[in-house]
PDB file of C-alpha atoms in Angstrom:
ATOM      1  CA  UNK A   1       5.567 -22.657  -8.390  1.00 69.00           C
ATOM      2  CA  UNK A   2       4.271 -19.607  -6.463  1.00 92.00           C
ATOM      3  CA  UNK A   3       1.936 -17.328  -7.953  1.00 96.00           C
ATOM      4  CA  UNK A   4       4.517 -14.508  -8.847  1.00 97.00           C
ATOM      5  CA  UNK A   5       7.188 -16.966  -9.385  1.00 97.00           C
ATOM      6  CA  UNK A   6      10.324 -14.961 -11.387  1.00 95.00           C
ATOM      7  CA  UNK A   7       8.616 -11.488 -10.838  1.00 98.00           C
ATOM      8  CA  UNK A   8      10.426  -8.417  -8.575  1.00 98.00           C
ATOM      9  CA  UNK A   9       8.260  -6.134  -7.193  1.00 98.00           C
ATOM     10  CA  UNK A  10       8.644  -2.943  -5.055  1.00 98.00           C
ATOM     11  CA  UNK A  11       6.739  -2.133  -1.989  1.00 98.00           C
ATOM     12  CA  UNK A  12       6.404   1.404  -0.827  1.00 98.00           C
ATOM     13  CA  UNK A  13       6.046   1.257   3.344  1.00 96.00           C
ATOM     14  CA  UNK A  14       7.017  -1.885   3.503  1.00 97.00           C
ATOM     15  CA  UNK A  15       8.438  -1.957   7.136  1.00 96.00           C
ATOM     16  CA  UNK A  16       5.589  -2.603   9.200  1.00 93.00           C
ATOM     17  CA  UNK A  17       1.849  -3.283   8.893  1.00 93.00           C
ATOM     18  CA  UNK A  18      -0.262  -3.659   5.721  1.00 94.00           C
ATOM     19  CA  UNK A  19       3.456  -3.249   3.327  1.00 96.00           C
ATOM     20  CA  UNK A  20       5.371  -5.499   5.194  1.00 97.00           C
ATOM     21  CA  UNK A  21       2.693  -8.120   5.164  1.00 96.00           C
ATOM     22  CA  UNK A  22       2.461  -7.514   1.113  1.00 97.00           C
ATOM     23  CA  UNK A  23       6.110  -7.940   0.272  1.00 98.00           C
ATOM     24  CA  UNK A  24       6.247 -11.489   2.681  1.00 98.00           C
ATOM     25  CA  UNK A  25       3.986 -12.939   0.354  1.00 98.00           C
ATOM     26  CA  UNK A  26       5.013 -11.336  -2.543  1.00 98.00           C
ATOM     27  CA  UNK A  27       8.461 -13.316  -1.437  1.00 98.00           C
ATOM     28  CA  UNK A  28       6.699 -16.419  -0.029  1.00 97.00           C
ATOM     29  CA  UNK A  29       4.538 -16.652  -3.827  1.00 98.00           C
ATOM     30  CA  UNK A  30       8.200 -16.516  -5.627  1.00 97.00           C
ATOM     31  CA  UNK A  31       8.781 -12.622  -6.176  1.00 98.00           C
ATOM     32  CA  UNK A  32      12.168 -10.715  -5.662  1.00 98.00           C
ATOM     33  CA  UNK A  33      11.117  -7.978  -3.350  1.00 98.00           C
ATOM     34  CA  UNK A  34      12.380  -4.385  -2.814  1.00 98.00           C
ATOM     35  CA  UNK A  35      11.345  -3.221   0.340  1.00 98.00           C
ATOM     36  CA  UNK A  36      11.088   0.563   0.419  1.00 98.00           C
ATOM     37  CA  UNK A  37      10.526   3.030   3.673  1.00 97.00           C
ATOM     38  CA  UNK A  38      11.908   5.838   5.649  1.00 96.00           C
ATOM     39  CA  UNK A  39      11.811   3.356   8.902  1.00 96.00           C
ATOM     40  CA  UNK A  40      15.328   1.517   7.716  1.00 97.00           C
ATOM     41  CA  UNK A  41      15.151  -0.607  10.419  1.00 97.00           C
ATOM     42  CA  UNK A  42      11.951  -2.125  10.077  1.00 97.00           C
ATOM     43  CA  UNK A  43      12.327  -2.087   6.397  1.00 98.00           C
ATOM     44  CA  UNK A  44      15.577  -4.144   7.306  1.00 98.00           C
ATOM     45  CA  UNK A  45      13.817  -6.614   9.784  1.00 98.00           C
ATOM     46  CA  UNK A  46      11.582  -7.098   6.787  1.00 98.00           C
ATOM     47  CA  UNK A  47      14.320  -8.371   4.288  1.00 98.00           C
ATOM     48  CA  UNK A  48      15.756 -10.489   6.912  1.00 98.00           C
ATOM     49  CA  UNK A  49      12.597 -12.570   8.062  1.00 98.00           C
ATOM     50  CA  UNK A  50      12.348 -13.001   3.732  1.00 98.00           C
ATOM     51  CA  UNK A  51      15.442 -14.343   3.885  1.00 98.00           C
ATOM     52  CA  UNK A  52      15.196 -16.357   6.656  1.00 98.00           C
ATOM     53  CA  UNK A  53      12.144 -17.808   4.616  1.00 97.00           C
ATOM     54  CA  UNK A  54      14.045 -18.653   1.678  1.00 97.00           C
ATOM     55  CA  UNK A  55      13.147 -15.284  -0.097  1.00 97.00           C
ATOM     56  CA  UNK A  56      14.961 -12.764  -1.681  1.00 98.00           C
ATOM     57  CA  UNK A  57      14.622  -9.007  -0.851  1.00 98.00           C
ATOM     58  CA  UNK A  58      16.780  -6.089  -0.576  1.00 98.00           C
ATOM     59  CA  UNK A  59      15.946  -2.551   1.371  1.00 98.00           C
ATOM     60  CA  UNK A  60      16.092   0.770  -0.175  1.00 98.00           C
ATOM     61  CA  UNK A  61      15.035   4.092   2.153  1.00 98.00           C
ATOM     62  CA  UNK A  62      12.977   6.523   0.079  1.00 98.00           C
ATOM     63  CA  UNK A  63      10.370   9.559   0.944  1.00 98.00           C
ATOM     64  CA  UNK A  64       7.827   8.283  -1.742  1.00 98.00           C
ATOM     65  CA  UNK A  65       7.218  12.377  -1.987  1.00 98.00           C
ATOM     66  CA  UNK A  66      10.245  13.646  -3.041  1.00 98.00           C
ATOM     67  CA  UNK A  67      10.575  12.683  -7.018  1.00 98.00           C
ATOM     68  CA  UNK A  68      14.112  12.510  -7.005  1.00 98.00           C
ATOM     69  CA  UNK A  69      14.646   9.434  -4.962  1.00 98.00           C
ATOM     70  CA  UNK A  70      12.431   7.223  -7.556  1.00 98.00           C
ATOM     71  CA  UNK A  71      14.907   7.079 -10.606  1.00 98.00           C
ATOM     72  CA  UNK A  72      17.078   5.395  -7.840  1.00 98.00           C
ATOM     73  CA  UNK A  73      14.671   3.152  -6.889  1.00 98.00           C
ATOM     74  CA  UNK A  74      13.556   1.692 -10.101  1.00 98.00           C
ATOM     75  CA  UNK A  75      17.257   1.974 -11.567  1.00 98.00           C
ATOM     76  CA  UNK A  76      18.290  -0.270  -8.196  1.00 98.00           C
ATOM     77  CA  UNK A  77      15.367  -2.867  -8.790  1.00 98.00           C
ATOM     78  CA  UNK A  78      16.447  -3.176 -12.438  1.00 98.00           C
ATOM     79  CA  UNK A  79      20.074  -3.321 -11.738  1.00 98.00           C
ATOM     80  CA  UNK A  80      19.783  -5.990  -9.494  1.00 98.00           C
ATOM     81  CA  UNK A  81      16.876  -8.201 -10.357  1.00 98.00           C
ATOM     82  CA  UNK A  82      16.568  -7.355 -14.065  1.00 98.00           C
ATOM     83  CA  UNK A  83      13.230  -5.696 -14.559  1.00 98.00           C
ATOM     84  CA  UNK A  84      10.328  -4.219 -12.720  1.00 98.00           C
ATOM     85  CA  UNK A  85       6.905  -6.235 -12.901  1.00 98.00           C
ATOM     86  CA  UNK A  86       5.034  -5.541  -9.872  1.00 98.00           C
ATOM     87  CA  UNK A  87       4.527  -1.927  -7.990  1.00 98.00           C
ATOM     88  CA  UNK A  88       2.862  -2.111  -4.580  1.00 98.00           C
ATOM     89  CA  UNK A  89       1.844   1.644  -3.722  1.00 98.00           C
ATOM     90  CA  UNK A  90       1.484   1.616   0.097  1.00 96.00           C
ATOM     91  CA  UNK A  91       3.215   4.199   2.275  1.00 96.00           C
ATOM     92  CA  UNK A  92       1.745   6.690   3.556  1.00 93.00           C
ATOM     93  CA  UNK A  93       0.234   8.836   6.345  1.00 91.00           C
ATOM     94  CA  UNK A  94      -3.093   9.514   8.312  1.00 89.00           C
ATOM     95  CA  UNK A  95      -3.824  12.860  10.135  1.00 89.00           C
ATOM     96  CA  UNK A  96      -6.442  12.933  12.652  1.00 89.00           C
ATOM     97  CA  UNK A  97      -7.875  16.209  12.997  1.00 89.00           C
ATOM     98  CA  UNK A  98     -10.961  18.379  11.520  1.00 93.00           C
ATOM     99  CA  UNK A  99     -11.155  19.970   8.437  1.00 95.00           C
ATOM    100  CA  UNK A 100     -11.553  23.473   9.579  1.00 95.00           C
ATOM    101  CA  UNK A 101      -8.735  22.983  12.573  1.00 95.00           C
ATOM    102  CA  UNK A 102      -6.263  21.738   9.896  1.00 94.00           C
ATOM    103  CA  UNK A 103      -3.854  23.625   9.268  1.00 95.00           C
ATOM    104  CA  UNK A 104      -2.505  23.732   5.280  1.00 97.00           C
ATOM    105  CA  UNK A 105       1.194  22.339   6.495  1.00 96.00           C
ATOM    106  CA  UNK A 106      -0.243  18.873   7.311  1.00 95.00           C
ATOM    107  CA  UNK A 107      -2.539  19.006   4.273  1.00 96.00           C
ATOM    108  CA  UNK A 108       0.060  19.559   1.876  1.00 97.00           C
ATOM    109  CA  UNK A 109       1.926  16.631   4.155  1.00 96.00           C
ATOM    110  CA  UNK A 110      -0.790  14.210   3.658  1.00 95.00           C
ATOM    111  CA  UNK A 111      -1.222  15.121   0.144  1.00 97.00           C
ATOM    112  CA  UNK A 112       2.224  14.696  -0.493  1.00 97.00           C
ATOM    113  CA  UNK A 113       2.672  11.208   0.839  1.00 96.00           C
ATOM    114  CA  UNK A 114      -0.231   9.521  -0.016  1.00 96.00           C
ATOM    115  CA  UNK A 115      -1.238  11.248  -3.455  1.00 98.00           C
ATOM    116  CA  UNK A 116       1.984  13.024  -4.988  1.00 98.00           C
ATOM    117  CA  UNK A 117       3.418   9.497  -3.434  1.00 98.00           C
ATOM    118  CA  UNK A 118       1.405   7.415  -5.691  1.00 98.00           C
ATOM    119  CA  UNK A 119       1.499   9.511  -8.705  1.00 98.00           C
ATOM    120  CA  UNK A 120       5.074   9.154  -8.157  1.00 98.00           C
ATOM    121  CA  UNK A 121       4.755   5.634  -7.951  1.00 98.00           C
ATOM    122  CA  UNK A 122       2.875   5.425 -11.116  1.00 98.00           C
ATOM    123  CA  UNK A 123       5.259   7.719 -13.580  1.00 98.00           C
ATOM    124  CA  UNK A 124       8.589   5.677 -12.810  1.00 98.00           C
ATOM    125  CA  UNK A 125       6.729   2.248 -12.593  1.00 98.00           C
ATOM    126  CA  UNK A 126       5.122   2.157 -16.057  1.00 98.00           C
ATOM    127  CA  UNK A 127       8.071   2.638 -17.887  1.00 98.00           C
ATOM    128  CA  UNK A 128       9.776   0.127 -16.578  1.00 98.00           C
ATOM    129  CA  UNK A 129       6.386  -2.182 -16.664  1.00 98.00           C
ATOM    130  CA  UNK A 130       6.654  -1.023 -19.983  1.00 98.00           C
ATOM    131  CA  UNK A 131      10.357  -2.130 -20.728  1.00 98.00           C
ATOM    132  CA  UNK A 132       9.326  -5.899 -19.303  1.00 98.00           C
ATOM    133  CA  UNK A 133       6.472  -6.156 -21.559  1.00 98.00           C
ATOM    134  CA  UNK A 134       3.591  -5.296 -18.646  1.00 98.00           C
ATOM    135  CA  UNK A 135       3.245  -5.350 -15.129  1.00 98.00           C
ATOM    136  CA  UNK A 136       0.456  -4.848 -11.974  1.00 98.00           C
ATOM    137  CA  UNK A 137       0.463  -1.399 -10.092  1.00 98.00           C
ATOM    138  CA  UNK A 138      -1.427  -1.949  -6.553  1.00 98.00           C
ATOM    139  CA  UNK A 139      -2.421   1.455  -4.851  1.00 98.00           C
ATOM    140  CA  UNK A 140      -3.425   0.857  -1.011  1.00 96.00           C
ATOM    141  CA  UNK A 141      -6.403   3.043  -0.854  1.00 95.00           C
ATOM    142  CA  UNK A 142      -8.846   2.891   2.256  1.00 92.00           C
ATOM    143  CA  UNK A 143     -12.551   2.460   2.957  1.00 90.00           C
ATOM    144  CA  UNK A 144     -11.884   6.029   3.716  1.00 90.00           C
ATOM    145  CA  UNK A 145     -11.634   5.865  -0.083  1.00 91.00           C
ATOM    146  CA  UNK A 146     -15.080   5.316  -0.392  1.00 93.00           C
ATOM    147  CA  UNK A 147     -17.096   7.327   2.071  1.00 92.00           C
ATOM    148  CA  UNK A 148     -15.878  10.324   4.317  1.00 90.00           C
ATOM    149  CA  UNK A 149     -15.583  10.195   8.185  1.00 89.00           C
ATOM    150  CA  UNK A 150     -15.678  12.687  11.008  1.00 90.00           C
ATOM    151  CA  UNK A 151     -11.986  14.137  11.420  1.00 90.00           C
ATOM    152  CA  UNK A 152     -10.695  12.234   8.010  1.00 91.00           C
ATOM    153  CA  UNK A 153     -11.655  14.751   6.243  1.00 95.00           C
ATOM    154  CA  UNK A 154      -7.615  15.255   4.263  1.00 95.00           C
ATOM    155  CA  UNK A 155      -7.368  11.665   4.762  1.00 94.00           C
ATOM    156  CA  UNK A 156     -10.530  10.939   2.910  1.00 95.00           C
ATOM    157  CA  UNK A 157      -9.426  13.034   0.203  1.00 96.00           C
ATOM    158  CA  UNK A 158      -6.260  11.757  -0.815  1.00 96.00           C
ATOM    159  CA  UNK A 159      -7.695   8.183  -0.482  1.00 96.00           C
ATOM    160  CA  UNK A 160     -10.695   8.621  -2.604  1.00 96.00           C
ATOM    161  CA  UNK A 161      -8.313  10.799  -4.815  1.00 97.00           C
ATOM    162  CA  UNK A 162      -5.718   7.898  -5.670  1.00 97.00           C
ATOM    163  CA  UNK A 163      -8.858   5.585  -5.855  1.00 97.00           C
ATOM    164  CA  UNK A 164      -9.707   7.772  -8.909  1.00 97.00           C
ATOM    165  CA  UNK A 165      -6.714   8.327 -10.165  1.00 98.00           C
ATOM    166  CA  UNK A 166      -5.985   4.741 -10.506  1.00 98.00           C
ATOM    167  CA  UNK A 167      -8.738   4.153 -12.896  1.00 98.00           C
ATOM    168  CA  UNK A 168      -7.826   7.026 -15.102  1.00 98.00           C
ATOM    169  CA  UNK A 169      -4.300   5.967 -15.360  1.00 98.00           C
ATOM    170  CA  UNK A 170      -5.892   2.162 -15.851  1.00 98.00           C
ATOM    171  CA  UNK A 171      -7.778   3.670 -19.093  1.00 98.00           C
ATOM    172  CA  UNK A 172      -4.415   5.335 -20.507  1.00 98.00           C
ATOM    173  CA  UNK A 173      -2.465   2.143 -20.062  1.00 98.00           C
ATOM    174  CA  UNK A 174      -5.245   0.083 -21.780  1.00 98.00           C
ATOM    175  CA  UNK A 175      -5.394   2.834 -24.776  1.00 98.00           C
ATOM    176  CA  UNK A 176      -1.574   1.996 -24.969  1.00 97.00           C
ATOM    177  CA  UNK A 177      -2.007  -1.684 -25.107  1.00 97.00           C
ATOM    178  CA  UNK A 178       1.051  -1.717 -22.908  1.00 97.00           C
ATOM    179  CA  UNK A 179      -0.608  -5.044 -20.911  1.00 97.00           C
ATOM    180  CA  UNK A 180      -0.271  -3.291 -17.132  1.00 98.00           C
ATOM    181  CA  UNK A 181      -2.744  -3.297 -14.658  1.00 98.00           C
ATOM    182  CA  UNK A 182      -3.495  -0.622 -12.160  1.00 98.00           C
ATOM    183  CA  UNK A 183      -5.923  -1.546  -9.464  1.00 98.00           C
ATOM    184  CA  UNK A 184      -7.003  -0.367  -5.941  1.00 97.00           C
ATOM    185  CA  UNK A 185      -7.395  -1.844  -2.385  1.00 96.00           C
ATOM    186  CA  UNK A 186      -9.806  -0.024   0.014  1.00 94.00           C
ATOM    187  CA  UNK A 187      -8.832  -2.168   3.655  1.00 91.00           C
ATOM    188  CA  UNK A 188     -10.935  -1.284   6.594  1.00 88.00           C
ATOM    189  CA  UNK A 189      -9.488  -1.056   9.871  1.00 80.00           C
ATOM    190  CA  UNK A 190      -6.341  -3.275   9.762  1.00 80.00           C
ATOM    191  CA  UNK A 191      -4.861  -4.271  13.259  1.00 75.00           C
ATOM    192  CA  UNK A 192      -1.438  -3.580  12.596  1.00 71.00           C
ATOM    193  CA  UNK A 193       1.302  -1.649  15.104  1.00 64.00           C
ATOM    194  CA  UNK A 194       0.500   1.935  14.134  1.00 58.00           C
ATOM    195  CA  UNK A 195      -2.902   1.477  14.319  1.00 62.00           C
ATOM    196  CA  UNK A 196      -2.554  -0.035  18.175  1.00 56.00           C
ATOM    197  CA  UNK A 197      -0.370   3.234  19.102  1.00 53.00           C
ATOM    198  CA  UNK A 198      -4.172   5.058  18.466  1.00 48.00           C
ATOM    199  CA  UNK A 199      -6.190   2.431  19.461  1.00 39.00           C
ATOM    200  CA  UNK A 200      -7.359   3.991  22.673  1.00 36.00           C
ATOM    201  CA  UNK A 201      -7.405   7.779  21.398  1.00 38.00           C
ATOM    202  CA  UNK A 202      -8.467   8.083  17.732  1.00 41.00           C
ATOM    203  CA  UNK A 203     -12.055   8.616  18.583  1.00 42.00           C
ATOM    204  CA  UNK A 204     -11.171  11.350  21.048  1.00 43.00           C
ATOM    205  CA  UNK A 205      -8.994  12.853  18.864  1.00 46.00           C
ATOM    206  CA  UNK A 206     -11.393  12.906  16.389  1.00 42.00           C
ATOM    207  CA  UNK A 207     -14.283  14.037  17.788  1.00 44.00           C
ATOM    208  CA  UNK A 208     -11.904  17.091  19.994  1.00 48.00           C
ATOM    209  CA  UNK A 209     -10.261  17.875  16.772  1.00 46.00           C
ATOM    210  CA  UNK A 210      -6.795  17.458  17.745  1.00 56.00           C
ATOM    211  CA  UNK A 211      -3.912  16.853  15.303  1.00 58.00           C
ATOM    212  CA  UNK A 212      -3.129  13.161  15.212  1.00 59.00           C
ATOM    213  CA  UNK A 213      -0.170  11.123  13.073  1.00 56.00           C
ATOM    214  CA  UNK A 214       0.160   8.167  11.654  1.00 54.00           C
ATOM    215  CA  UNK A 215       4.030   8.166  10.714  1.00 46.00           C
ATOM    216  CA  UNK A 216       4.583   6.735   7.074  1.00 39.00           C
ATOM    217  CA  UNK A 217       4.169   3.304   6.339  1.00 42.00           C
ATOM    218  CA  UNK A 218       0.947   1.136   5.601  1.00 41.00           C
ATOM    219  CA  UNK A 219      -2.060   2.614   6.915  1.00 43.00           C
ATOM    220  CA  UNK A 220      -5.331   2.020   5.894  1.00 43.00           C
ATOM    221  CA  UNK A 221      -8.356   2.645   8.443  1.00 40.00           C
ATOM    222  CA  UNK A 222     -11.377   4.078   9.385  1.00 39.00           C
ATOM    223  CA  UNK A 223     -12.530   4.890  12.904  1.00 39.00           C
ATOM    224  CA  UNK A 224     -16.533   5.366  13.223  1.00 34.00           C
ATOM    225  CA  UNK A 225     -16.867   5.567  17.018  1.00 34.00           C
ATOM    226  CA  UNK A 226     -14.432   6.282  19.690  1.00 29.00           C
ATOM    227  CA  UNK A 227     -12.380   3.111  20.590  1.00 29.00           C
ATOM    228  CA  UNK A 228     -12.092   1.615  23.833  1.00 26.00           C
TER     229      UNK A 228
END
């Protein structure tokens, strides 16, 4: 008996890296796994290798940012597998640039993948958590999370902001007695396929102040030096 045996959970950005490794195991420890990304593709190649496996997992595209695509989602995992127990917040984005070169476009961007993402995440979860008598919520924070670094600044923010957030929303669910868990994961640098693309030019980019993007899925790093 795996360790989630009889549980679904959804992953957000679960077509490559970080999310994609998540919902395998979710699978391989006995889960029913909604795999959830704008990359339908990946999120596909995802459900098959699960399969292949001897898992079960179905693919659902959603911009964790816009609100009106999560009703779906959680009606879909419901629907099909009969409840919702496990929430894996994961997609998002990372901009590479300098605070003051920024401009308010890809701020609002960030923000609205990785933190309006996650709130999202957290408002349609817990009522379902709440309608199968409890449940985990996972946010995929960052290192970045916990201290700043040079031409992170956004990125910082809305990791150490969800970091936060997760506790508050931990205290309300405890006040509620409602038995769900809401917890954080700070990674460091996480050798995945997005984080290759920047491998040789994150430092540069960093340190020059040009723009930079991660496209949404699961990352999670922190450069400190220029790579080579």
């Amino acid at each position: 008996m795996g360790q989630v045996d009889g549980k679904v959970a959804i992953v957000t950005g679960g077509a490559s890296g970080i999310g994609a490794a998540c919902a395998a195991t979710l699978a391989r420890e006995g889960a029913k796994v909604v795999v959830t990304d704008i990359d339908d593709a990946g999120a596909q190649a995802v459900v098959g290798k699960i399969a292949a496996a001897g898992g079960e997992a179905i693919c659902l595209h959603q911009d964790v940012s816009i609100e009106e695509e999560w009703p779906r989602v959680i009606e879909t995992a419901e629907r099909r597998f009969g409840q919702l127990n496990v929430m894996m917040a994961n997609a998002g984005i990372g901009i590479l640039c300098k605070a003051i070169e920024m401009s308010l476009a890809d701020w609002r961007r960030q923000t609205a993948i990785n933190l309006d993402g996650v709130f999202l995440s957290v408002k349609y979860a817990v009522p379902a958590m709440r309608r199968a008598g409890g449940g985990s919520i996972i946010i995929t924070s960052s290192v970045a999370g916990l201290r700043g670094s040079a031409g992170l600044a956004g990125y910082c923010a809305t990791k150490g902001g969800v970091r936060l957030f997760a506790k508050a929303v931990a205290m309300e669910c405890a006040a509620e007695g409602d038995g769900i868990r809401i917890n954080t994961v700070h990674p460091g640098v996480i050798d995945t396929p997005i984080w290759t693309k920047l491998s040789s030019s994150a430092g540069r980019s960093a340190a020059s102040g040009r723009r930079r993007i991660l496209p949404m899925a699961s990352c999670s790093w922190l450069p400190t030096r220029p790579a080579t």
